[in-house]
Short mmCIF file of C-alpha atoms in Angstrom, two decimals:
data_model
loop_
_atom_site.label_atom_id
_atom_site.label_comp_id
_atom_site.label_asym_id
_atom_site.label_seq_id
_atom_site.Cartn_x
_atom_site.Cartn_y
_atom_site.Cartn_z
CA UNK A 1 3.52 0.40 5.94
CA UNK A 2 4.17 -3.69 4.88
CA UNK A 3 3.55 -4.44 8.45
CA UNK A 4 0.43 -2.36 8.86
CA UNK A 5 -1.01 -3.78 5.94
CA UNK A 6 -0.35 -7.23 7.10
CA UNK A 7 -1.78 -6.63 10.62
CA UNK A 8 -5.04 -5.71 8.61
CA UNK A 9 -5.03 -8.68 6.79
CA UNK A 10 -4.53 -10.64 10.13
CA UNK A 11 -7.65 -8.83 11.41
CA UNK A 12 -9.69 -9.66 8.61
CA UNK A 13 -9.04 -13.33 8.08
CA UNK A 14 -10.00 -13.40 11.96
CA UNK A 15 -13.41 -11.71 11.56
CA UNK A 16 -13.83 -13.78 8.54
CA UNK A 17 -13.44 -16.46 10.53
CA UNK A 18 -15.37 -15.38 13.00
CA UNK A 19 -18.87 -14.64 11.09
CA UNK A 20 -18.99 -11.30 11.96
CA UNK A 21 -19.54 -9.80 8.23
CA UNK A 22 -20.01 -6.55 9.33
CA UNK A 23 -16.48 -6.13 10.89
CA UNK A 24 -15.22 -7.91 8.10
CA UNK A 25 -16.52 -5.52 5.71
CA UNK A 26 -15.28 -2.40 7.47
CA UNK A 27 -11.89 -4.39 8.01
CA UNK A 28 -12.04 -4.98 4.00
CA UNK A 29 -12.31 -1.36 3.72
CA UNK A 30 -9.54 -0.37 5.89
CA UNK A 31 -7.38 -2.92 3.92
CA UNK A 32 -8.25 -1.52 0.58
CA UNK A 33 -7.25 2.11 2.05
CA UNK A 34 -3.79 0.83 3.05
CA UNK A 35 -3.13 -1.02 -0.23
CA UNK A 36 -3.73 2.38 -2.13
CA UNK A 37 -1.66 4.31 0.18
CA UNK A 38 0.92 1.32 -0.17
CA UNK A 39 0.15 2.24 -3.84
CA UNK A 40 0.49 5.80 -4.58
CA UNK A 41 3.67 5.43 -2.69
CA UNK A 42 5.73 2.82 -4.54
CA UNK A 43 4.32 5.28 -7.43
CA UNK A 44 5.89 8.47 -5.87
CA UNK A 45 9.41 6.11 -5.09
CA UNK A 46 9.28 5.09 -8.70
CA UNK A 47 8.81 8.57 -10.14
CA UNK A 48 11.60 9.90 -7.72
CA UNK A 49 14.10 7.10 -8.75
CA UNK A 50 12.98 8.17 -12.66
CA UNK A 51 13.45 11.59 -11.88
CA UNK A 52 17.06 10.75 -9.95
CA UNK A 53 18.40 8.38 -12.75
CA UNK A 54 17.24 11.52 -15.36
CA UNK A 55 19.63 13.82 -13.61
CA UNK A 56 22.24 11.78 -13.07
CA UNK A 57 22.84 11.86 -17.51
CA UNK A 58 25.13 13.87 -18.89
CA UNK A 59 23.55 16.50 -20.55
CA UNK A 60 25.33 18.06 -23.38
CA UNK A 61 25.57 21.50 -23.82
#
């Protein structure tokens, strides 16, 4: 997902570069989507390493 990101990034600093704002902007876009995907899934690993570490106490009873 890292590397995707990145290859977006590359493509972006190249339209930049380039002038072409429209591409740039749609390139921008696609970026954004992959950093909230990125996102919601370091959430989900964090919540699933919560939830782990939870049932891995001892639970009296």
């Amino acid at each position: 997902m890292e590397a995707e990101y990145i290859k977006r990034l590359g493509e972006l600093y190249r339209a930049a570069k380039s002038g072409d704002d429209s591409n740039a902007l749609s390139l921008t876009q696609k970026a954004m989507e992959h950093m909230m995907v990125a996102e919601a899934a370091m959430t989900s690993m964090m919540v699933a390493e919560s939830l782990a570490l939870e049932a891995l106490k001892p639970h009296g009873g």
